[in-house]
Amino acid sequence: MHTFKSLLSEQAILIPMIQRDYAQGRRDVHATRVRQEIVEQLKQATLYQKGLDFDFIYGAVREGALRPLDGQQRLTTLFLLYWYIGKYRKSNLPSYLYHFTYETRISARDFFNALRDKEIVEISNQPLSSVIHKQKWFQEAWLNDPTIQGALTMLDTINETFKDVPASEFPDLEFEEPNVTFHYLDLDTFQLDESLYIKMNSRGKPLTAFEHFKAQFEQMLEKNGWIEEQQEFAQKVEVKWSDLLWPYRDLKTQTIDSAFLNLFRFISSILVLQESDSEFDDQEDLFTSVTIPERFKVIYQDCESVRFLFDALDAWSSADVMVQDFKKYVESIPLINQDLLTRLLTGKLSNEDQFIVYAILLLRQNELNENIELVRVLRNVIEGIRQNNQGVYNSNLRFEMFGSLYKQIKQFITKDGTIIERLERLETPFNARVIEHEIEKQVWLTEYPQFKSLMYQLENHPILKGLTHRVFPAFMRHGEVAAELIFELLEASPAQVSRAMLAIEDFDLVIGRSNLGPRYVFGGTKYKGYVWTNQLGTDEQEEEKQLQLVLDRLIDYLLEIEGEVSARLKQVIDDWSGDRDWRYYLIRYDNMLTDKGHVFTLQGKNAWQMERLNGVSLQGSHANPIYFEVAEHSPEVTVEEVYYNDYSEMTVNGTTLFIVDGVWEVEGDYDKEALQRLVDSNEDLVEQGIKLAHWFSQKSQIVTP
């Protein structure tokens, strides 16, 4: 998969003499419609990063330059777009554009070179083509070149589409690009020369990537002596497999080419990744390479692999059967992508998708297609392969894991045994604690099958995502009422839930360290998943966190109270009475913890010296939330947010106040009346024991609360 920059970064592009003129700039009705559609798509790809697939570019490298034989029109359009953005709008032409030139005519070559090299003197209220035409360096004879005419027309269309967009909204092309990608196929790989392309193109039928692939694959089968397989492939690819994929054909070309190649890539990748000595560096390299003859000759070097491919393609007898099969799984297990089949046939499977599709394929091949339970459990343990990223769990599925995962999934699905026995055979990179929990659930559900439906509902919640280890103890104790309460808590105000949790007991969810102390997460929308599915640790780690204790006690406590969940949470908060430490303020005051969720630093939990971060690190602005509470009641107060390792402060009429090691420090010019109003309005926050006389006794004075 290439972008314009990545292709130009590998070698220069030279449009060869055999190419026709630049047709996308013609002015007939058809070309105008096509041009307008393309430029509108380019606008979406440029400004909103909407993906645009420019299909395949064919060519061969000669004398150090790529000479495209198919794709010249698209490459020229991209050059004009990048020139428009880089030079005309942002006055910063990316260096790689100097690697693009024309050889069709001397005039075309000189024109494109001049666009890059010469300055553009702006002329108001003129089409861009006229502006270029009136430059001193523009040669009148160039107007006789159809390619130059077309390029000027295309630039006018681009300018009309983008002229109202501020220059600042365009990407910096040295570092980012419009989201336009394409595949490049080197004709040398297929041992084809330019004459074949010219011959096919002359009668209006250029070879497609799919036609190349079919011919080469059949030749490989024949060369290996697998005549029956060669005949089977030739017949099924044109009839049975074509019928299977017909609903997913390209509506413009009316072919199943893309769908078939995507399915072929997926199946081939499974075969490759189960070999420990894979020659591919990453997943993208694998997926873009398996249809190249030299690659698939290695993948399908034995007939058993060919049979696996054919059996996979034969797994579903018809398109309707395939659709209904996938529908059954996605409807029963909501957290699976609902467009899973479409993703497979358009080459857009996520890492998680790939393993689920493989499981579904194995179940179909082994006539186990009614066993949805296996896919559900597999979904859970795949979700458990994750890592903490600043208080948010991200998938930790990495390319180097795929081979092991495919092997274990094959064993999990096809080898006989109960679900527990299948789970016990799973190894790294699956998470051992997640597997332990899945086994624990299976044992319990075997004894209490009446709770399966509720258990599935908990698993399917978008916050829990199959990872129910933190809520399972309460569910085992209380059953249905606990499940109902858990659902309510997951939808309740996150700030209120966090305050109630802190009222139950202090809990430590540390996501990292800083110069201002450990960085804590207490909840909020952003961190719901981190709190409610927090990774199980060792006994010592669990004792330090106290999270399980807090969640269990909170659920037990709330089940003893009647009323709406918000009222019950409020009662837990109001019933709390504890030391006047940092936790007191988070529990008692509404604005300290927000529904959004924040990261806090605490320099010793018995002090008030905390900072609420606007990001996840000290690189973002931060301030002590107590100051914001004071400001809520005192309009004269201004909170000074800071960055990096500084502590925040607040000011009132020139007097600066800040908390250090649990005490208030006051410095600066004094306004006695303003400070008196501050104390009167915030007796609880600044402590009733503070005496104004302390503040005025000297220019800088530490006042003990």
XYZ file of N, CA, C and O in Angstrom, residues 4-160:
628
model
N 1.293 8.847 -2.328
C 2.080 9.532 -3.349
C 3.482 9.825 -2.820
O 4.483 9.629 -3.523
N 3.566 10.261 -1.573
C 4.872 10.567 -0.996
C 5.730 9.318 -0.877
O 6.917 9.330 -1.214
N 5.144 8.211 -0.381
C 5.947 7.009 -0.168
C 6.475 6.458 -1.484
O 7.599 5.954 -1.551
N 5.671 6.555 -2.560
C 6.144 6.062 -3.852
C 7.261 6.952 -4.388
O 8.287 6.464 -4.867
N 7.089 8.273 -4.299
C 8.116 9.192 -4.781
C 9.378 9.130 -3.927
O 10.469 9.451 -4.398
N 9.231 8.718 -2.676
C 10.399 8.631 -1.801
C 11.263 7.429 -2.156
O 12.447 7.383 -1.800
N 10.678 6.442 -2.840
C 11.432 5.246 -3.215
C 12.179 5.431 -4.534
O 13.284 4.930 -4.700
N 11.541 6.113 -5.473
C 12.198 6.366 -6.749
C 11.453 7.486 -7.481
O 10.313 7.794 -7.146
N 12.127 8.083 -8.461
C 11.482 9.110 -9.269
C 10.387 8.479 -10.127
O 10.413 7.284 -10.429
N 9.399 9.308 -10.515
C 8.340 8.866 -11.427
C 8.468 9.664 -12.709
O 8.482 10.901 -12.689
N 8.547 8.953 -13.808
C 8.671 9.589 -15.111
C 7.548 9.062 -15.999
O 7.452 7.859 -16.252
N 6.662 9.956 -16.437
C 5.563 9.545 -17.312
C 6.144 9.300 -18.703
O 6.641 10.229 -19.341
N 6.102 8.063 -19.192
C 6.830 7.723 -20.423
C 6.139 8.216 -21.688
O 4.969 8.597 -21.678
N 6.876 8.163 -22.786
C 6.393 8.671 -24.069
C 5.212 7.873 -24.598
O 4.384 8.387 -25.351
N 5.108 6.589 -24.231
C 4.019 5.777 -24.784
C 2.667 6.163 -24.194
O 1.629 5.713 -24.678
N 2.662 6.993 -23.135
C 1.399 7.330 -22.498
C 0.608 8.346 -23.313
O 1.177 9.197 -24.007
N -0.702 8.241 -23.174
C -1.584 9.213 -23.829
C -1.551 10.529 -23.058
O -0.991 10.626 -21.973
N -2.206 11.535 -23.604
C -2.248 12.834 -22.943
C -3.090 12.753 -21.670
O -3.856 11.812 -21.462
N -2.938 13.784 -20.842
C -3.644 13.830 -19.563
C -5.133 14.034 -19.800
O -5.607 15.145 -20.058
N -5.896 12.914 -19.687
C -7.306 12.916 -20.098
C -8.231 13.482 -19.036
O -9.330 13.948 -19.350
N -7.827 13.445 -17.754
C -8.727 13.919 -16.705
C -8.938 15.432 -16.767
O -9.811 15.963 -16.085
N -8.147 16.100 -17.584
C -8.326 17.537 -17.748
C -9.094 17.924 -18.998
O -9.218 19.122 -19.303
N -9.607 16.943 -19.739
C -10.397 17.283 -20.924
C -11.695 17.984 -20.532
O -12.165 17.870 -19.402
N -12.313 18.642 -21.514
C -13.474 19.481 -21.189
C -14.793 18.930 -21.711
O -15.815 19.622 -21.650
N -14.783 17.704 -22.235
C -16.054 17.121 -22.673
C -16.909 16.795 -21.449
O -16.445 16.807 -20.304
N -18.173 16.470 -21.689
C -19.131 16.276 -20.595
C -18.694 15.154 -19.663
O -18.706 15.293 -18.431
N -18.288 14.031 -20.258
C -17.895 12.887 -19.427
C -16.672 13.213 -18.577
O -16.652 12.954 -17.362
N -15.633 13.781 -19.189
C -14.409 14.098 -18.456
C -14.669 15.136 -17.364
O -14.101 15.059 -16.269
N -15.543 16.103 -17.649
C -15.871 17.130 -16.648
C -16.537 16.512 -15.430
O -16.199 16.834 -14.280
N -17.478 15.599 -15.673
C -18.154 14.934 -14.558
C -17.171 14.099 -13.734
O -17.163 14.167 -12.506
N -16.322 13.335 -14.420
C -15.338 12.509 -13.728
C -14.390 13.387 -12.914
O -14.073 13.092 -11.753
N -13.932 14.496 -13.526
C -12.990 15.393 -12.847
C -13.619 15.984 -11.576
O -12.986 16.032 -10.522
N -14.848 16.418 -11.672
C -15.510 17.020 -10.516
C -15.688 16.002 -9.390
O -15.506 16.314 -8.210
N -16.026 14.765 -9.765
C -16.197 13.717 -8.757
C -14.865 13.406 -8.071
O -14.802 13.271 -6.842
N -13.814 13.302 -8.869
C -12.500 12.982 -8.308
C -12.031 14.080 -7.357
O -11.552 13.810 -6.248
N -12.174 15.331 -7.774
C -11.687 16.438 -6.937
C -12.499 16.538 -5.646
O -11.943 16.838 -4.575
N -13.794 16.255 -5.714
C -14.598 16.271 -4.495
C -14.141 15.160 -3.545
O -14.052 15.358 -2.320
N -13.832 13.980 -4.095
C -13.303 12.901 -3.269
C -11.947 13.279 -2.673
O -11.649 12.969 -1.514
N -11.133 13.959 -3.457
C -9.836 14.410 -2.961
C -9.992 15.443 -1.845
O -9.187 15.500 -0.915
N -11.030 16.252 -1.943
C -11.289 17.226 -0.881
C -11.601 16.513 0.432
O -11.085 16.877 1.500
N -12.444 15.477 0.358
C -12.779 14.721 1.561
C -11.539 14.039 2.133
O -11.340 13.990 3.349
N -10.688 13.524 1.255
C -9.477 12.844 1.704
C -8.458 13.827 2.290
O -7.695 13.485 3.190
N -8.459 15.059 1.777
C -7.478 16.059 2.209
C -7.883 16.737 3.511
O -7.077 16.867 4.436
N -9.117 17.157 3.602
C -9.551 17.953 4.755
C -10.113 17.113 5.887
O -10.023 17.507 7.057
N -10.681 15.955 5.552
C -11.354 15.153 6.577
C -10.779 13.748 6.695
O -11.323 12.918 7.411
N -9.680 13.486 5.974
C -8.989 12.191 6.040
C -9.906 11.014 5.729
O -9.743 9.910 6.249
N -10.892 11.237 4.860
C -11.727 10.131 4.402
C -10.940 9.333 3.370
O -10.432 9.868 2.404
N -10.817 8.020 3.603
C -9.974 7.181 2.763
C -10.421 7.154 1.309
O -11.603 7.038 1.003
N -9.466 7.273 0.398
C -9.734 7.207 -1.042
C -8.753 6.203 -1.649
O -7.537 6.376 -1.565
N -9.301 5.137 -2.242
C -8.487 4.085 -2.840
C -8.307 4.379 -4.322
O -9.273 4.393 -5.079
N -7.053 4.587 -4.749
C -6.737 4.853 -6.144
C -6.319 3.582 -6.897
O -5.643 3.649 -7.928
N -6.686 2.427 -6.326
C -6.543 1.141 -7.004
C -5.072 0.817 -7.291
O -4.186 1.170 -6.544
N -4.806 0.165 -8.426
C -3.465 -0.324 -8.738
C -2.745 0.607 -9.720
O -3.355 1.126 -10.651
N -1.451 0.772 -9.476
C -0.560 1.461 -10.405
C 0.420 0.417 -10.941
O 1.105 -0.255 -10.178
N 0.447 0.262 -12.265
C 1.373 -0.682 -12.881
C 2.545 0.083 -13.478
O 2.385 1.187 -13.974
N 3.699 -0.550 -13.450
C 4.839 0.079 -14.086
C 6.093 -0.739 -13.901
O 6.070 -1.846 -13.345
N 7.186 -0.203 -14.381
C 8.480 -0.858 -14.248
C 9.543 0.210 -14.046
O 9.423 1.337 -14.538
N 10.574 -0.141 -13.289
C 11.668 0.793 -13.022
C 12.722 0.625 -14.116
O 13.242 -0.464 -14.342
N 12.986 1.727 -14.810
C 13.997 1.735 -15.868
C 14.926 2.923 -15.631
O 14.458 4.058 -15.444
N 16.219 2.662 -15.597
C 17.221 3.712 -15.429
C 16.942 4.573 -14.194
O 17.025 5.795 -14.216
N 16.561 3.890 -13.120
C 16.380 4.576 -11.844
C 15.077 5.309 -11.668
O 14.887 5.997 -10.661
N 14.145 5.205 -12.634
C 12.866 5.917 -12.524
C 11.721 4.953 -12.796
O 11.802 4.097 -13.685
N 10.641 5.095 -12.018
C 9.431 4.318 -12.252
C 8.685 4.909 -13.443
O 8.350 6.099 -13.445
N 8.428 4.078 -14.425
C 7.685 4.511 -15.614
C 6.323 3.824 -15.583
O 6.206 2.642 -15.935
N 5.308 4.538 -15.126
C 3.981 3.910 -15.008
C 3.374 3.606 -16.372
O 3.415 4.441 -17.285
N 2.823 2.401 -16.483
C 2.121 2.013 -17.704
C 0.618 2.083 -17.518
O -0.128 2.108 -18.498
N 0.181 2.077 -16.287
C -1.237 2.293 -15.999
C -1.304 3.053 -14.685
O -0.753 2.609 -13.680
N -1.969 4.188 -14.658
C -2.045 5.015 -13.461
C -1.516 6.419 -13.670
O -1.516 7.241 -12.754
N -1.073 6.707 -14.916
C -0.521 8.033 -15.210
C -1.511 9.141 -14.882
O -1.147 10.182 -14.329
N -2.802 8.929 -15.201
C -3.818 9.958 -14.962
C -3.923 10.269 -13.467
O -3.922 11.435 -13.053
N -4.011 9.227 -12.668
C -4.167 9.415 -11.220
C -2.920 10.039 -10.598
O -3.010 10.899 -9.720
N -1.751 9.604 -11.040
C -0.508 10.163 -10.502
C -0.368 11.641 -10.848
O 0.075 12.454 -10.022
N -0.756 12.009 -12.075
C -0.686 13.413 -12.477
C -1.643 14.266 -11.652
O -1.305 15.381 -11.217
N -2.839 13.736 -11.416
C -3.814 14.468 -10.599
C -3.273 14.683 -9.193
O -3.410 15.773 -8.617
N -2.637 13.666 -8.622
C -2.063 13.815 -7.284
C -0.936 14.850 -7.289
O -0.819 15.655 -6.357
N -0.106 14.843 -8.333
C 0.953 15.852 -8.411
C 0.356 17.252 -8.416
O 0.826 18.146 -7.695
N -0.691 17.470 -9.220
C -1.303 18.797 -9.304
C -1.926 19.204 -7.973
O -1.827 20.365 -7.557
N -2.575 18.253 -7.280
C -3.157 18.551 -5.969
C -2.058 18.928 -4.977
O -2.172 19.925 -4.253
N -0.993 18.141 -4.922
C 0.090 18.409 -3.976
C 0.792 19.729 -4.314
O 1.198 20.473 -3.408
N 0.953 20.025 -5.610
C 1.540 21.312 -5.998
C 0.647 22.458 -5.539
O 1.134 23.459 -4.994
N -0.660 22.304 -5.743
C -1.608 23.354 -5.361
C -1.541 23.615 -3.852
O -1.467 24.770 -3.414
N -1.550 22.523 -3.063
C -1.519 22.686 -1.608
C -0.161 23.228 -1.158
O -0.074 24.206 -0.410
N 0.908 22.564 -1.611
C 2.231 22.889 -1.099
C 2.758 24.228 -1.564
O 3.148 25.077 -0.750
N 2.748 24.461 -2.890
C 3.368 25.688 -3.387
C 2.378 26.846 -3.474
O 2.670 27.955 -3.008
N 1.200 26.599 -4.061
C 0.296 27.710 -4.339
C -0.395 28.231 -3.076
O -0.571 29.438 -2.932
N -0.775 27.305 -2.168
C -1.526 27.743 -0.986
C -0.650 27.897 0.262
O -0.925 28.752 1.095
N 0.368 27.067 0.430
C 1.170 27.123 1.650
C 2.599 27.602 1.409
O 3.381 27.714 2.350
N 2.949 27.878 0.136
C 4.285 28.386 -0.217
C 5.400 27.510 0.343
O 6.426 28.002 0.821
N 5.176 26.216 0.307
C 6.183 25.283 0.823
C 6.087 23.983 0.037
O 5.496 23.012 0.484
N 6.671 23.982 -1.145
C 6.596 22.815 -2.014
C 7.372 21.656 -1.401
O 8.556 21.790 -1.103
N 6.720 20.495 -1.175
C 7.455 19.359 -0.605
C 8.551 18.885 -1.552
O 8.360 18.834 -2.772
N 9.680 18.520 -0.983
C 10.862 18.204 -1.791
C 10.650 17.006 -2.707
O 11.212 16.947 -3.805
N 9.796 16.054 -2.282
C 9.655 14.847 -3.098
C 8.947 15.104 -4.420
O 8.997 14.264 -5.334
N 8.264 16.252 -4.584
C 7.603 16.540 -5.861
C 8.610 16.766 -6.984
O 8.260 16.711 -8.163
N 9.886 17.012 -6.623
C 10.915 17.160 -7.648
C 11.257 15.818 -8.305
O 11.995 15.776 -9.288
N 10.694 14.737 -7.782
C 10.951 13.411 -8.342
C 9.904 13.013 -9.382
O 9.879 11.870 -9.817
N 9.036 13.940 -9.757
C 7.973 13.647 -10.719
C 8.189 14.484 -11.979
O 8.355 15.703 -11.903
N 8.184 13.833 -13.144
C 8.353 14.577 -14.393
C 7.685 13.841 -15.540
O 7.259 12.698 -15.403
N 7.600 14.543 -16.693
C 6.941 14.019 -17.890
C 7.971 13.800 -19.002
O 8.953 14.539 -19.114
N 7.681 12.791 -19.831
C 8.509 12.549 -20.994
C 7.651 12.460 -22.262
O 8.155 12.181 -23.340
N 6.335 12.670 -22.115
C 5.452 12.510 -23.278
C 5.813 13.504 -24.383
O 5.782 13.178 -25.565
N 6.087 14.747 -23.995
C 6.568 15.778 -24.919
C 7.534 16.679 -24.152
O 7.448 16.807 -22.931
N 8.413 17.331 -24.889
C 9.329 18.272 -24.242
C 8.548 19.382 -23.556
O 8.884 19.827 -22.454
N 7.465 19.837 -24.215
C 6.668 20.932 -23.647
C 6.057 20.531 -22.312
O 6.047 21.319 -21.356
N 5.540 19.295 -22.212
C 4.951 18.831 -20.953
C 6.011 18.757 -19.865
O 5.790 19.165 -18.718
N 7.179 18.234 -20.240
C 8.269 18.159 -19.262
C 8.639 19.549 -18.749
O 8.754 19.779 -17.537
N 8.804 20.504 -19.675
C 9.202 21.857 -19.275
C 8.130 22.536 -18.434
O 8.437 23.291 -17.495
N 6.868 22.303 -18.781
C 5.771 22.924 -18.028
C 5.763 22.433 -16.579
O 5.683 23.237 -15.633
N 5.824 21.115 -16.380
C 5.777 20.590 -15.015
C 7.016 21.009 -14.227
O 6.930 21.288 -13.013
N 8.153 21.088 -14.886
C 9.351 21.580 -14.203
C 9.185 23.040 -13.793
O 9.591 23.454 -12.701
N 8.577 23.837 -14.697
C 8.379 25.261 -14.397
C 7.403 25.444 -13.238
O 7.598 26.334 -12.390
N 6.359 24.632 -13.190
C 5.419 24.717 -12.068
C 6.151 24.560 -10.743
O 5.867 25.265 -9.769
N 7.089 23.642 -10.721
C 7.839 23.417 -9.487
C 8.830 24.543 -9.193
O 8.957 24.991 -8.056
N 9.542 24.971 -10.251
C 10.722 25.812 -10.045
C 10.436 27.311 -10.041
O 11.164 28.085 -9.413
N 9.425 27.748 -10.774
C 9.192 29.188 -10.950
C 8.216 29.720 -9.907
O 7.351 29.001 -9.404
N 8.357 31.000 -9.640
C 7.457 31.658 -8.701
C 6.140 31.998 -9.386
O 6.094 32.239 -10.598
N 5.074 32.057 -8.608
C 3.755 32.453 -9.114
C 3.426 33.826 -8.564
O 3.298 34.013 -7.344
N 3.308 34.801 -9.461
C 2.873 36.147 -9.058
C 1.353 36.164 -9.093
O 0.736 35.936 -10.138
N 0.735 36.426 -7.948
C -0.722 36.338 -7.836
C -1.400 37.456 -8.631
O -0.917 38.594 -8.678
N -2.517 37.116 -9.265
C -3.352 38.081 -9.996
C -4.768 37.920 -9.471
O -5.341 36.834 -9.519
N -5.341 38.983 -8.978
C -6.647 38.901 -8.322
C -7.753 38.608 -9.319
O -7.714 39.019 -10.486
N -8.764 37.896 -8.809
C -10.012 37.649 -9.542
C -9.786 36.991 -10.903
O -10.456 37.321 -11.884
N -8.839 36.091 -10.967
C -8.561 35.368 -12.203
C -8.592 33.868 -11.912
O -8.155 33.428 -10.846
N -9.082 33.049 -12.854
C -8.945 31.599 -12.677
C -7.476 31.242 -12.565
O -6.604 31.931 -13.108
N -7.189 30.160 -11.887
C -5.801 29.775 -11.674
C -5.092 29.523 -12.998
O -3.912 29.854 -13.157
N -5.792 28.957 -13.966
C -5.166 28.716 -15.272
C -4.722 30.031 -15.911
O -3.645 30.109 -16.521
N -5.530 31.100 -15.759
C -5.162 32.406 -16.312
C -3.980 33.002 -15.575
O -3.102 33.641 -16.172
N -3.955 32.809 -14.250
C -2.832 33.300 -13.450
C -1.538 32.671 -13.948
O -0.524 33.359 -14.164
N -1.553 31.367 -14.169
C -0.356 30.665 -14.636
C -0.006 31.102 -16.062
O 1.169 31.335 -16.393
N -1.029 31.232 -16.895
C -0.821 31.619 -18.297
C -0.140 32.981 -18.404
O 0.679 33.229 -19.314
N -0.423 33.885 -17.453
C 0.088 35.247 -17.527
C 1.435 35.429 -16.820
O 1.936 36.556 -16.725
N 1.989 34.332 -16.309
C 3.316 34.437 -15.711
C 4.357 34.669 -16.811
O 4.223 34.176 -17.939
N 5.416 35.394 -16.496
C 6.430 35.734 -17.490
C 7.114 34.496 -18.060
O 7.554 34.494 -19.205
N 7.214 33.462 -17.256
C 7.925 32.272 -17.700
C 7.064 31.333 -18.547
O 7.559 30.355 -19.104
N 5.764 31.606 -18.635
C 4.877 30.709 -19.380
C 5.065 30.919 -20.887
O 5.051 32.046 -21.371
N 5.219 29.830 -21.629
C 5.424 29.892 -23.069
C 4.102 29.648 -23.802
O 3.423 28.657 -23.548
N 3.759 30.544 -24.704
C 2.482 30.454 -25.419
C 2.349 29.132 -26.167
O 1.252 28.582 -26.287
N 3.438 28.605 -26.668
C 3.382 27.351 -27.426
C 2.892 26.190 -26.564
O 2.378 25.190 -27.085
N 3.032 26.328 -25.243
C 2.592 25.243 -24.363
C 1.084 25.001 -24.470
O 0.611 23.901 -24.187
N 0.342 26.019 -24.863
C -1.106 25.864 -24.944
C -1.530 24.885 -26.042
O -2.689 24.473 -26.095
N -0.604 24.528 -26.912
C -0.922 23.552 -27.959
C -0.759 22.113 -27.476
O -1.125 21.179 -28.198
N -0.208 21.950 -26.287
C 0.010 20.607 -25.734
C -1.239 20.184 -24.956
O -1.604 20.814 -23.955
N -1.917 19.097 -25.385
C -3.149 18.667 -24.696
C -2.934 18.330 -23.222
O -3.835 18.538 -22.409
N -1.751 17.821 -22.888
C -1.488 17.498 -21.484
C -1.448 18.761 -20.637
O -2.004 18.796 -19.526
N -0.823 19.809 -21.158
C -0.762 21.074 -20.413
C -2.151 21.696 -20.324
O -2.548 22.217 -19.273
N -2.921 21.641 -21.413
C -4.301 22.136 -21.376
C -5.090 21.420 -20.283
O -5.828 22.040 -19.508
N -4.941 20.092 -20.266
C -5.662 19.310 -19.257
C -5.228 19.642 -17.846
O -6.054 19.718 -16.924
N -3.915 19.842 -17.650
C -3.418 20.174 -16.316
C -3.971 21.509 -15.835
O -4.355 21.659 -14.667
N -4.041 22.503 -16.728
C -4.587 23.817 -16.356
C -6.066 23.710 -16.004
O -6.550 24.354 -15.059
N -6.794 22.900 -16.762
C -8.220 22.705 -16.470
C -8.403 22.045 -15.114
O -9.269 22.438 -14.322
N -7.594 21.034 -14.834
C -7.681 20.356 -13.539
C -7.334 21.321 -12.408
O -7.996 21.325 -11.351
N -6.325 22.171 -12.584
C -5.968 23.137 -11.547
C -7.103 24.120 -11.283
O -7.324 24.534 -10.137
N -7.828 24.494 -12.336
C -8.994 25.360 -12.136
C -10.044 24.672 -11.281
O -10.641 25.284 -10.371
N -10.302 23.391 -11.557
C -11.291 22.648 -10.780
C -10.839 22.500 -9.334
O -11.634 22.660 -8.393
N -9.567 22.199 -9.137
C -9.030 22.081 -7.778
C -9.170 23.406 -7.035
O -9.613 23.463 -5.879
N -8.821 24.499 -7.698
C -8.892 25.808 -7.054
C -10.329 26.193 -6.714
O -10.596 26.734 -5.641
N -11.259 25.919 -7.627
C -12.665 26.224 -7.354
C -13.165 25.450 -6.141
O -13.976 25.949 -5.360
